[in-house]
Amino acid sequence: MPFIEVARYYEKIEATSGRLDMIDLLKKLFVETPPDILDRVVYLTLGSIAPAYEGVELGIGEKLLLRALSLATGISQDKLEKKYPELGDIGMLAEWAVKNKTAQSFFQEDLTVNKVYDSLINIAKIVGERAQDAKIRTLAGLFSDAKPLEARYIARIVTEKLRLGVRDMTILDALAEAFLKGRVYRDKLEKKYNIFPDIGRIAKIVAEKGMDGLEEIHVTLGIPIRPMLAQRLRSAEEIMDKIGPKVIAEFKYDGERMQVHIWPNGNVRIFSRRLEDITEPYPDVREFVARAVEGHEAVLDGETVAINPDTGEILPFQELMHRRRKYGVEEAMKAYPTVTYFFDVLYLDGKELLDEPLERRREILLDLLKENEKAKVVEYEVIDNNVSELERFFEQAVERGTEGLVVKDPKSQYQAGVRGWSWIKLKRSYISKMIEPVDLVVVGAFWGKGRRAGTYGALLMAAYVPEEDVFKTVCKMGSGFSDEELESLPKILEPYKIEHRHASVISNLEADVWFVPQKVAQVLGDEITLSPTHTCGWGKVKKDAGLAIRFPRFMGWRDDKGPQDATTEKEIIDMYKMQLTTLPDASEVSISEKR
Ligand code: AMP
């Protein structure tokens, strides 16, 4: 197929503003294209040469392009650079250059789709020392053979600026019109696309085999499934009304979505929520997941969070982003280890599981995954017709450093690519609003693990209640210590150590070591949240709940203060209420949405 035919369609598509006209033009283009190269035409129409998740980059910047253009046309680079601002678009510049070329090529051949596509693949593949020169030569070869209109689109494709405004969904519409007896089959086509988002291959299959071809499309290891997404409601009650009475409530970890494909030989590939291949920055996830499902073929869905290596606490999402930097994966892996919490299994040993109800998929997941320190099943509860139980679980989730819950309908199928009502998120409603530090009393401690073996992993901190002359717990603090401070903890606290909980300490938690309430530390947290665990403010803000400081960090000792000078329960309650009144609707802005 001559490339000029495709270029003429692009020109028309560029000129239309109506979506239906665009679909119509695409339909005609697809029908005219020989089926065996339709995949190539589809990739090119989307401005690339492969499905997005393969991450193929052409790697041609504008500078390189100008060099290739100059080589092919005999027009100096200088002149091209001067002309560029006048035309304002790299495609128009290429078209102008080819139209006005001074160099004559003797063996000019008409370009075909295959010739253009193969050259682009070559350009993408060339690596190594002389890569740049080789890329330029290949590209110049294309420009020498190109007609002006062809040059316009080649230049835009290689610089990743095609921008015809055609998206995958428009292509699906056009494919259904062209090969599947109209729009009736559009939904079926989209369902297949959602589990196999290689739009080029899908196009080729339906062009060659029509509707029957669709039956051949299955979940395939190495090809990401479009993830299912969640809706959102504001309260546990609303969620119960919507999908209750029986629900599966899961912690909503604030990390990175991961779809993990595992081969029986231990090979693993990881895809992001946007279907990019993110295997590289997560060698540890790869290793521990492979170990957890050894010998199986599987596709799992989960969320990876960064954790504090010493205390096991979940860290805020930002800490994970160290992994996404290009360099230093090794260092980041040590400083910011991760845990992956799996909440779904989509495929196992040759069987697609998407249409199984969630409760069945959960059983399969529990059977399959041999949990280890870095690969676990999501923390969840099955709750039957009990709103206050759902609220309590939500508070527990927030206190544990997560964003809240994702509540799911146990009977629901996995709807790939869909933001449906069978998954509903319930998020904490504000972020990072604790500006002032507080002064809290150390009343207990927990032994550390790993690097912190031999010292404390976290201290149990309490606020003072002058009315009752008692201390009520408000957080476990394991962050913010320097190495020296950490090491010195047992020694500093030794004088206050006692065998049992002190009579003036009110705690629901069982510490490993108890202290006389004496030593005061300054603590800064992110915010104050409701808590099913801590006793500070118990029953005073809400029945059967206390208050907790989220992500508390040690800021230093306050040896100038005695335990009675510590921040009081009442002050903490007031701070909690202040957060609510000063921030009426920060709820819409969550960290993950800002990403
Ligand atoms: P959001 O980004 O606020 O729309 O929330 C949806 C995201 O929460 C998903 O894409 C996942 O990355 C993440 N997530 C964390 N925990 C879960 C869970 N248990 N089930 C589903 N999604 C989860």
Coordinates of C-alpha atoms and ligand atoms in Angstrom, one line a residue:
M1 CA 0.0 0.0 0.0
P2 CA 1.5 3.4 -1.0
F3 CA 2.1 5.6 2.0
I4 CA 0.7 8.5 0.1
E5 CA -2.8 7.1 0.4
V6 CA -2.5 7.0 4.2
A7 CA -1.0 10.5 4.2
R8 CA -4.0 11.8 2.2
Y9 CA -6.4 10.3 4.8
Y10 CA -4.4 12.0 7.6
E11 CA -4.7 15.3 5.8
K12 CA -8.5 14.8 5.7
I13 CA -8.7 13.7 9.3
E14 CA -6.8 16.8 10.3
A15 CA -9.3 19.0 8.5
T16 CA -12.4 17.5 10.1
S17 CA -13.8 18.7 13.4
G18 CA -16.6 16.2 13.8
R19 CA -16.1 13.0 15.6
L20 CA -18.4 11.1 13.3
D21 CA -16.7 12.3 10.2
M22 CA -13.4 11.2 11.7
I23 CA -14.8 7.7 12.4
D24 CA -16.1 7.6 8.9
L25 CA -12.7 8.5 7.4
L26 CA -10.9 6.0 9.6
K27 CA -13.4 3.3 8.5
K28 CA -12.6 4.0 4.9
L29 CA -8.9 4.0 5.5
F30 CA -9.2 0.6 7.3
V31 CA -11.3 -1.0 4.6
E32 CA -8.8 0.1 2.0
T33 CA -5.8 -1.2 3.9
P34 CA -4.8 -4.8 3.2
P35 CA -5.7 -6.7 6.4
D36 CA -2.2 -8.1 6.9
I37 CA -0.8 -4.6 7.4
L38 CA -3.7 -3.0 9.2
D39 CA -1.8 -3.3 12.5
R40 CA 0.9 -1.1 11.1
V41 CA -1.5 1.5 9.8
V42 CA -3.3 1.6 13.1
Y43 CA -0.1 2.2 15.1
L44 CA 1.0 4.9 12.7
T45 CA -2.4 6.6 12.9
L46 CA -1.9 6.8 16.7
G47 CA 1.5 8.4 16.1
S48 CA 3.6 5.4 17.1
I49 CA 4.9 2.0 15.9
A50 CA 3.8 -0.3 18.7
P51 CA 1.3 -0.5 21.5
A52 CA 2.0 2.1 24.2
Y53 CA 2.8 -0.4 26.9
E54 CA 5.8 -1.7 24.9
G55 CA 7.5 1.7 25.6
V56 CA 9.1 1.8 22.2
E57 CA 10.7 5.2 21.7
L58 CA 11.8 6.6 18.4
G59 CA 14.2 8.9 20.2
I60 CA 14.3 11.6 17.5
G61 CA 14.6 15.1 18.8
E62 CA 14.0 18.1 16.6
K63 CA 17.7 18.7 16.2
L64 CA 18.3 15.3 14.8
L65 CA 15.3 15.6 12.5
L66 CA 16.7 18.9 11.0
R67 CA 20.0 17.1 10.3
A68 CA 18.2 14.3 8.5
L69 CA 16.1 16.7 6.6
S70 CA 19.1 18.8 5.5
L71 CA 20.9 15.7 4.4
A72 CA 18.0 14.6 2.3
T73 CA 17.0 17.9 0.7
G74 CA 20.4 19.7 0.4
I75 CA 18.9 22.7 2.3
S76 CA 21.3 23.9 5.0
Q77 CA 20.4 23.2 8.6
D78 CA 20.8 26.9 9.2
K79 CA 18.2 27.8 6.7
L80 CA 15.8 25.1 8.0
E81 CA 16.2 26.6 11.5
K82 CA 15.4 30.0 10.3
K83 CA 12.3 28.8 8.4
Y84 CA 11.0 26.7 11.3
P85 CA 9.5 29.6 13.4
E86 CA 7.8 31.0 10.4
L87 CA 6.0 27.7 9.7
G88 CA 5.7 26.9 13.4
D89 CA 5.3 23.1 13.0
I90 CA 7.9 20.4 12.3
G91 CA 5.6 18.7 9.8
M92 CA 5.1 21.8 7.8
L93 CA 8.8 22.4 7.8
A94 CA 9.5 18.9 6.4
E95 CA 6.9 19.4 3.8
W96 CA 8.3 22.7 2.7
A97 CA 11.9 21.3 2.6
V98 CA 11.0 18.4 0.4
K99 CA 9.0 20.7 -1.9
N100 CA 12.0 23.0 -2.2
K101 CA 14.8 20.5 -2.2
T102 CA 17.9 21.2 -4.1
A103 CA 19.5 17.8 -3.9
Q104 CA 18.4 15.3 -6.5
S105 CA 18.2 11.7 -5.7
F106 CA 18.7 9.3 -8.5
F107 CA 17.0 6.2 -7.2
Q108 CA 13.9 7.7 -5.9
E109 CA 11.3 5.0 -5.0
D110 CA 7.6 5.5 -4.0
L111 CA 7.2 4.9 -0.3
T112 CA 5.0 2.1 0.9
V113 CA 3.5 1.7 4.4
N114 CA 5.8 -1.2 4.9
K115 CA 8.9 0.8 3.9
V116 CA 8.0 3.6 6.3
Y117 CA 7.1 1.3 9.2
D118 CA 10.2 -0.9 8.8
S119 CA 12.4 2.2 8.7
L120 CA 10.8 3.5 11.8
I121 CA 11.3 0.2 13.6
N122 CA 14.9 0.3 12.6
I123 CA 15.3 3.8 13.9
A124 CA 13.9 2.8 17.2
K125 CA 16.1 -0.3 17.5
I126 CA 19.4 1.3 16.7
V127 CA 21.5 1.6 19.9
G128 CA 25.1 2.0 20.7
E129 CA 27.9 4.4 19.9
R130 CA 27.1 5.3 16.3
A131 CA 23.3 5.2 16.9
Q132 CA 22.7 8.8 16.1
D133 CA 24.4 8.8 12.8
A134 CA 22.7 5.6 11.8
K135 CA 19.3 7.0 12.8
I136 CA 19.9 10.1 10.8
R137 CA 20.8 8.2 7.7
T138 CA 17.8 6.0 7.9
L139 CA 15.5 9.0 8.4
A140 CA 17.2 10.9 5.6
G141 CA 16.6 7.9 3.3
L142 CA 12.9 8.2 4.0
F143 CA 12.8 11.9 3.4
S144 CA 14.6 11.5 0.1
D145 CA 11.9 9.2 -1.2
A146 CA 9.0 11.1 0.4
K147 CA 6.5 13.3 -1.4
P148 CA 6.0 16.6 0.4
L149 CA 2.7 15.5 2.1
E150 CA 4.4 12.2 3.2
A151 CA 7.3 14.1 4.7
R152 CA 4.8 16.2 6.8
Y153 CA 3.5 13.1 8.6
I154 CA 6.8 11.2 8.8
A155 CA 8.3 14.2 10.6
R156 CA 5.4 14.4 13.0
I157 CA 5.4 10.7 13.8
V158 CA 9.2 10.4 14.5
T159 CA 9.1 13.4 16.8
E160 CA 6.0 12.0 18.5
K161 CA 3.8 15.0 17.5
L162 CA 1.3 13.5 15.1
R163 CA -1.7 14.6 17.1
L164 CA -4.4 13.7 14.7
G165 CA -6.7 13.6 17.7
V166 CA -7.4 9.9 17.1
R167 CA -7.5 7.8 20.3
D168 CA -7.9 4.1 20.9
M169 CA -11.7 4.5 21.5
T170 CA -12.2 6.2 18.1
I171 CA -10.2 3.4 16.4
L172 CA -12.5 0.9 18.1
D173 CA -15.6 2.7 16.7
A174 CA -14.1 2.7 13.3
L175 CA -13.2 -1.0 13.4
A176 CA -16.7 -1.9 14.5
E177 CA -18.1 0.1 11.6
A178 CA -15.7 -1.4 9.1
F179 CA -15.6 -5.1 10.0
L180 CA -18.3 -5.9 12.6
K181 CA -21.7 -5.2 11.2
G182 CA -22.0 -1.8 12.9
R183 CA -22.0 -0.5 16.4
V184 CA -23.9 -3.4 18.0
Y185 CA -20.5 -5.2 18.4
R186 CA -18.7 -2.2 19.6
D187 CA -19.2 -3.2 23.3
K188 CA -17.9 -6.7 22.7
L189 CA -14.9 -5.2 20.9
E190 CA -14.2 -2.9 23.8
K191 CA -14.4 -5.7 26.3
K192 CA -11.7 -7.6 24.3
Y193 CA -9.6 -4.4 24.0
N194 CA -9.8 -4.0 27.8
I195 CA -8.1 -7.4 28.4
F196 CA -5.8 -7.1 25.4
P197 CA -5.0 -3.4 24.7
D198 CA -2.9 -4.0 21.6
I199 CA -5.1 -2.1 19.3
G200 CA -3.0 -2.9 16.2
R201 CA -3.3 -6.6 16.7
I202 CA -7.0 -6.4 17.5
A203 CA -7.5 -4.4 14.2
K204 CA -5.7 -7.0 12.2
I205 CA -7.6 -9.9 13.8
V206 CA -11.0 -8.4 13.1
A207 CA -10.0 -7.3 9.6
E208 CA -8.9 -10.8 8.8
K209 CA -11.5 -12.8 10.6
G210 CA -14.4 -10.5 11.6
M211 CA -16.5 -11.4 14.6
D212 CA -15.1 -14.9 14.9
G213 CA -11.7 -13.4 15.3
L214 CA -12.7 -11.8 18.6
E215 CA -13.1 -15.2 20.2
E216 CA -9.4 -15.8 19.8
I217 CA -8.5 -12.8 22.0
H218 CA -7.6 -13.9 25.5
V219 CA -5.8 -12.6 28.5
T220 CA -2.1 -13.2 27.6
L221 CA 0.9 -13.1 29.8
G222 CA 3.0 -10.1 28.9
I223 CA 0.1 -8.0 27.7
P224 CA -1.4 -5.8 30.4
I225 CA -5.1 -5.9 31.3
R226 CA -6.6 -2.5 31.7
P227 CA -7.1 -2.1 35.4
M228 CA -10.5 -1.9 37.1
L229 CA -11.0 1.4 38.9
A230 CA -13.1 2.6 41.8
Q231 CA -16.0 5.0 42.3
R232 CA -16.2 7.2 45.3
L233 CA -18.8 7.9 48.0
R234 CA -18.6 10.0 51.1
S235 CA -19.7 7.7 53.9
A236 CA -19.7 4.1 55.0
E237 CA -23.5 4.3 55.1
E238 CA -23.9 5.4 51.5
I239 CA -21.5 2.6 50.5
M240 CA -23.5 0.0 52.4
D241 CA -26.7 1.3 50.8
K242 CA -25.2 1.0 47.3
I243 CA -23.5 -2.4 47.4
G244 CA -24.4 -3.9 50.8
P245 CA -25.5 -5.7 52.8
K246 CA -22.5 -7.9 52.4
V247 CA -19.2 -6.2 51.4
I248 CA -15.5 -7.0 51.2
A249 CA -13.7 -4.0 52.7
E250 CA -10.0 -3.6 52.0
F251 CA -7.3 -1.2 53.1
K252 CA -6.6 1.4 50.4
Y253 CA -2.9 1.6 50.3
D254 CA -1.4 4.8 48.9
G255 CA 1.3 3.6 46.7
E256 CA 1.7 2.4 43.1
R257 CA -0.8 0.2 41.4
M258 CA 0.9 -2.9 40.0
Q259 CA -0.3 -5.6 37.7
V260 CA 2.2 -8.4 37.9
H261 CA 2.5 -11.1 35.3
I262 CA 4.3 -14.2 36.4
W263 CA 5.6 -17.0 34.3
P264 CA 6.2 -20.5 35.7
N265 CA 10.0 -20.2 35.2
G266 CA 10.0 -17.2 37.6
N267 CA 10.1 -14.5 34.9
V268 CA 8.1 -11.5 36.0
R269 CA 6.8 -8.3 34.3
I270 CA 5.1 -5.4 36.1
F271 CA 2.7 -2.9 34.6
S272 CA 1.6 0.4 36.0
R273 CA -1.9 1.7 36.2
R274 CA -1.3 3.4 32.9
L275 CA 0.1 0.1 31.4
E276 CA 3.7 1.2 31.3
D277 CA 6.2 -1.5 31.9
I278 CA 7.7 -0.7 35.3
T279 CA 9.6 -4.0 35.9
E280 CA 13.0 -2.3 36.0
P281 CA 12.8 -0.2 39.1
Y282 CA 11.3 -3.0 41.2
P283 CA 13.7 -5.9 41.2
D284 CA 12.7 -6.7 44.8
V285 CA 9.0 -6.9 44.0
R286 CA 9.9 -9.2 41.1
E287 CA 11.9 -11.5 43.3
F288 CA 9.5 -11.8 46.2
V289 CA 6.4 -12.2 44.0
A290 CA 8.0 -14.9 42.0
R291 CA 8.8 -16.7 45.3
A292 CA 5.2 -16.2 46.5
V293 CA 3.6 -17.9 43.5
E294 CA 6.3 -20.3 42.5
G295 CA 5.7 -22.6 39.6
H296 CA 2.5 -20.9 38.4
E297 CA 1.4 -18.8 35.5
A298 CA -0.5 -15.8 37.0
V299 CA -1.7 -12.3 36.6
L300 CA -2.1 -10.5 40.0
D301 CA -3.4 -7.0 40.8
G302 CA -2.1 -5.1 43.8
E303 CA -0.6 -2.0 45.3
T304 CA 3.0 -1.5 46.3
V305 CA 3.9 0.8 49.2
A306 CA 7.1 2.0 50.7
I307 CA 7.7 1.0 54.3
N308 CA 10.0 2.1 57.0
P309 CA 12.5 -0.8 57.1
D310 CA 13.0 -0.6 60.8
T311 CA 9.4 -0.4 62.0
G312 CA 7.4 -1.9 59.2
E313 CA 5.2 1.3 59.1
I314 CA 3.7 2.3 55.8
L315 CA 5.2 5.5 54.5
P316 CA 3.5 8.2 52.5
F317 CA 3.3 7.8 48.8
Q318 CA 6.0 10.3 47.9
E319 CA 8.7 8.0 49.4
L320 CA 8.0 5.5 46.7
M321 CA 8.8 7.9 43.9
H322 CA 12.6 7.6 44.7
R323 CA 12.2 4.3 42.8
R324 CA 11.0 6.0 39.6
R325 CA 14.2 8.0 39.2
K326 CA 16.4 6.6 36.5
Y327 CA 19.5 5.9 38.6
G328 CA 20.2 4.5 42.0
V329 CA 17.6 1.7 42.1
E330 CA 20.0 -0.3 44.3
E331 CA 20.2 2.5 46.9
A332 CA 16.5 3.3 46.8
M333 CA 15.8 -0.3 47.3
K334 CA 17.7 -0.4 50.5
A335 CA 16.5 3.0 51.8
Y336 CA 12.9 2.6 50.7
P337 CA 12.0 -1.1 50.8
T338 CA 8.5 -2.0 49.7
V339 CA 5.6 -4.4 50.4
T340 CA 3.1 -5.3 47.7
Y341 CA -0.4 -6.0 48.8
F342 CA -2.3 -8.1 46.3
F343 CA -6.1 -7.7 46.1
D344 CA -6.9 -9.6 43.0
V345 CA -6.0 -12.5 40.7
L346 CA -7.1 -12.2 37.1
Y347 CA -5.6 -15.2 35.5
L348 CA -4.1 -18.5 36.7
D349 CA -2.6 -21.4 34.9
G350 CA -4.4 -21.0 31.6
K351 CA -7.7 -19.9 33.1
E352 CA -9.2 -16.4 32.8
L353 CA -10.7 -15.4 36.1
L354 CA -12.2 -12.0 35.3
D355 CA -15.8 -13.3 35.2
E356 CA -15.6 -15.2 38.5
P357 CA -17.2 -13.3 41.4
L358 CA -14.7 -11.4 43.6
E359 CA -15.3 -13.8 46.6
R360 CA -14.2 -16.7 44.5
R361 CA -11.2 -14.8 43.1
R362 CA -10.3 -14.0 46.7
E363 CA -10.3 -17.7 47.7
I364 CA -8.1 -18.5 44.7
L365 CA -5.7 -15.7 45.7
L366 CA -5.5 -16.9 49.3
D367 CA -4.8 -20.4 48.1
L368 CA -2.2 -19.3 45.6
L369 CA -0.1 -16.7 47.4
K370 CA 2.4 -18.0 49.9
E371 CA 2.9 -14.8 51.7
N372 CA 6.4 -13.6 52.5
E373 CA 7.8 -10.3 54.0
K374 CA 7.3 -8.3 50.8
A375 CA 4.4 -10.0 49.0
K376 CA 1.1 -10.2 50.9
V377 CA -2.6 -10.4 50.5
V378 CA -4.5 -7.1 51.2
E379 CA -5.8 -6.6 54.7
Y380 CA -9.5 -7.0 54.5
E381 CA -12.7 -7.8 56.3
V382 CA -16.0 -9.3 55.1
I383 CA -18.6 -7.1 56.7
D384 CA -22.3 -8.0 56.7
N385 CA -24.9 -5.3 57.1
N386 CA -23.0 -3.4 59.8
V387 CA -22.2 0.3 59.1
S388 CA -20.4 0.9 62.4
E389 CA -18.2 -2.1 61.8
L390 CA -17.3 -0.6 58.4
E391 CA -16.6 2.8 60.0
R392 CA -14.3 1.1 62.6
F393 CA -12.4 -0.7 60.0
F394 CA -12.0 2.6 58.1
E395 CA -10.5 4.3 61.2
Q396 CA -8.2 1.4 61.7
A397 CA -7.0 1.6 58.0
V398 CA -6.3 5.4 58.3
E399 CA -4.5 5.0 61.6
R400 CA -2.3 2.3 60.0
G401 CA -1.1 4.9 57.4
T402 CA -3.4 4.1 54.5
E403 CA -5.8 6.4 52.7
G404 CA -8.9 4.5 53.9
L405 CA -10.8 1.7 52.3
V406 CA -11.9 0.3 49.0
V407 CA -15.2 -1.5 49.6
K408 CA -16.1 -4.1 47.0
D409 CA -19.2 -6.1 46.0
P410 CA -18.3 -9.8 46.7
K411 CA -20.4 -10.9 43.7
S412 CA -18.8 -8.6 41.2
Q413 CA -16.8 -9.5 38.2
Y414 CA -13.5 -7.8 37.4
Q415 CA -14.5 -5.1 34.9
A416 CA -11.2 -4.3 33.1
G417 CA -10.8 -0.7 32.2
V418 CA -14.0 0.3 33.9
R419 CA -14.6 2.7 36.8
G420 CA -17.7 0.9 38.1
W421 CA -19.8 0.9 41.2
S422 CA -18.7 -2.5 42.4
W423 CA -15.6 -0.9 43.9
I424 CA -16.1 2.2 46.0
K425 CA -13.5 4.1 47.8
L426 CA -13.9 5.7 51.2
K427 CA -11.0 8.1 51.7
R428 CA -9.9 10.1 54.7
S429 CA -11.1 13.6 54.1
Y430 CA -8.1 15.9 54.5
I431 CA -4.3 15.7 54.4
S432 CA -1.3 17.1 56.2
K433 CA -2.9 19.7 58.4
M434 CA -1.0 19.3 61.6
I435 CA 1.2 22.3 61.5
E436 CA 2.3 22.6 65.1
P437 CA 4.2 20.0 67.0
V438 CA 2.9 18.6 70.3
D439 CA 4.7 17.4 73.4
L440 CA 3.9 13.9 74.3
V441 CA 5.0 11.5 77.1
V442 CA 6.7 8.2 76.5
V443 CA 4.7 5.5 78.2
G444 CA 5.8 2.3 76.5
A445 CA 8.0 0.9 73.7
F446 CA 8.1 -1.9 71.1
W447 CA 11.2 -3.8 70.2
G448 CA 12.7 -3.1 66.8
K449 CA 13.5 -5.6 64.0
G450 CA 16.1 -5.7 61.3
R451 CA 18.4 -2.8 61.5
R452 CA 16.8 -1.8 64.8
A453 CA 17.2 -5.2 66.5
G454 CA 18.5 -4.4 70.1
T455 CA 16.8 -1.0 70.3
Y456 CA 13.3 0.2 70.1
G457 CA 11.3 0.2 66.8
A458 CA 8.7 2.5 68.1
L459 CA 7.6 4.4 71.2
L460 CA 4.1 4.5 72.6
M461 CA 3.2 8.2 73.1
A462 CA 0.5 9.7 75.3
A463 CA -1.2 13.0 76.0
Y464 CA -2.0 14.2 79.5
V465 CA -5.5 14.4 80.9
P466 CA -5.3 16.8 83.9
E467 CA -9.0 16.3 84.9
E468 CA -8.3 12.6 85.6
D469 CA -4.5 12.9 86.1
V470 CA -3.9 10.1 83.6
F471 CA -2.1 9.6 80.3
K472 CA -3.9 8.4 77.2
T473 CA -2.1 7.1 74.1
V474 CA -2.3 8.9 70.8
C475 CA 0.4 7.3 68.6
K476 CA 3.2 4.9 68.0
M477 CA 6.2 6.9 66.9
G478 CA 9.0 5.2 65.0
S479 CA 10.3 7.9 62.6
G480 CA 12.4 11.0 62.8
F481 CA 15.3 9.6 64.9
S482 CA 18.9 10.0 63.9
D483 CA 21.0 6.8 64.1
E484 CA 22.6 8.1 67.4
E485 CA 19.3 9.0 68.9
L486 CA 18.0 5.5 68.0
E487 CA 20.9 3.7 69.5
S488 CA 20.7 5.7 72.7
L489 CA 16.9 5.1 73.3
P490 CA 17.1 2.1 75.6
K491 CA 19.7 3.8 77.7
I492 CA 17.8 7.1 78.0
L493 CA 14.6 5.3 78.9
E494 CA 16.2 2.7 81.2
P495 CA 15.6 4.8 84.4
Y496 CA 11.8 4.8 83.8
K497 CA 11.4 1.1 82.9
I498 CA 8.8 -0.9 84.9
E499 CA 7.4 -4.4 84.8
H500 CA 3.8 -3.6 83.9
R501 CA 1.7 -0.7 82.5
H502 CA 1.8 2.2 84.9
A503 CA -1.4 2.8 86.8
S504 CA -1.9 6.3 85.3
V505 CA -1.5 5.1 81.7
I506 CA -4.7 4.2 79.8
S507 CA -3.9 2.1 76.8
N508 CA -5.6 -0.5 74.6
L509 CA -2.2 -1.6 73.2
E510 CA 0.1 -4.0 74.9
A511 CA 3.6 -2.6 74.8
D512 CA 6.7 -4.8 75.0
V513 CA 8.2 -2.5 77.6
W514 CA 6.4 -0.1 79.9
F515 CA 7.7 3.2 81.5
V516 CA 6.7 5.5 84.2
P517 CA 5.3 8.5 82.4
Q518 CA 8.1 11.0 82.7
K519 CA 10.1 11.6 79.6
V520 CA 8.6 14.2 77.2
A521 CA 9.3 14.4 73.4
Q522 CA 8.3 16.9 70.8
V523 CA 6.3 15.2 68.0
L524 CA 5.1 16.4 64.6
G525 CA 2.5 14.5 62.7
D526 CA 0.7 14.9 59.5
E527 CA -2.8 15.1 60.9
I528 CA -5.1 13.9 63.7
T529 CA -7.5 11.2 62.8
L530 CA -10.2 9.1 64.4
S531 CA -8.8 5.9 65.9
P532 CA -10.2 2.5 67.0
T533 CA -7.0 1.9 69.0
H534 CA -5.8 4.9 70.8
T535 CA -7.5 6.1 74.0
C536 CA -6.9 9.9 73.8
G537 CA -10.3 11.6 73.3
W538 CA -12.1 8.2 73.6
G539 CA -15.8 8.6 73.1
K540 CA -15.5 12.4 73.2
V541 CA -15.5 13.1 69.5
K542 CA -17.2 9.9 68.4
K543 CA -18.7 6.9 70.2
D544 CA -16.2 4.0 70.5
A545 CA -13.3 5.9 68.9
G546 CA -10.3 7.8 70.1
L547 CA -7.9 10.1 68.3
A548 CA -4.5 9.3 66.7
I549 CA -1.7 11.3 65.2
R550 CA -0.9 10.0 61.8
F551 CA 2.8 9.7 60.6
P552 CA 4.3 11.0 63.9
R553 CA 8.0 12.0 63.8
F554 CA 10.4 12.6 66.6
M555 CA 11.6 16.2 66.8
G556 CA 13.7 16.1 69.9
W557 CA 13.5 15.6 73.7
R558 CA 11.8 18.3 75.9
D559 CA 13.7 17.9 79.0
D560 CA 12.5 21.3 80.1
K561 CA 9.0 19.8 80.5
G562 CA 7.6 17.4 83.0
P563 CA 4.8 15.0 82.1
Q564 CA 2.1 17.4 83.5
D565 CA 3.3 20.0 81.0
A566 CA 2.6 17.8 78.0
T567 CA -0.1 18.5 75.5
T568 CA -3.4 17.7 76.9
E569 CA -6.2 15.5 75.6
K570 CA -8.4 18.6 75.3
E571 CA -5.9 20.3 73.2
I572 CA -5.7 17.3 70.9
I573 CA -9.4 17.2 70.6
D574 CA -9.5 21.0 69.8
M575 CA -6.8 20.5 67.1
Y576 CA -8.8 17.7 65.6
K577 CA -11.9 19.9 65.4
M578 CA -9.9 22.8 64.0
Q579 CA -8.8 20.6 61.1
L580 CA -12.4 19.9 60.3
T581 CA -13.6 23.5 60.4
T582 CA -10.7 25.2 58.7
L583 CA -10.7 22.7 55.9
P584 CA -14.2 22.1 54.9
D585 CA -13.6 20.5 51.6
A586 CA -10.0 19.6 51.0
S587 CA -11.5 16.2 50.6
E588 CA -11.5 16.5 46.9
V589 CA -7.7 16.9 46.7
S590 CA -6.0 13.7 47.6
I591 CA -2.4 13.0 47.1
S592 CA -3.0 10.3 44.5
E593 CA -5.2 12.5 42.4
K594 CA -2.5 15.2 42.3
R595 CA -0.1 12.7 40.9
Ligands
AMP1 P1 -7.8 6.5 43.3 O1 -6.5 6.6 42.7 O2 -8.1 7.5 44.4 O3 -8.9 6.6 42.2 O4 -8.0 5.1 44.0 C1 -7.9 3.9 43.2 C2 -6.5 3.4 43.4 O5 -6.3 2.9 44.7 C3 -6.3 2.1 42.6 O6 -6.0 2.4 41.3 C4 -5.1 1.5 43.3 O7 -3.9 2.0 42.8 C5 -5.3 1.9 44.7 N1 -5.6 0.9 45.7 C6 -5.0 0.8 46.9 N2 -5.5 -0.3 47.6 C7 -6.5 -0.8 46.8 C8 -7.4 -1.9 47.0 N3 -7.4 -2.6 48.1 N4 -8.2 -2.2 46.0 C9 -8.2 -1.5 44.8 N5 -7.4 -0.4 44.6 C10 -6.5 -0.1 45.6

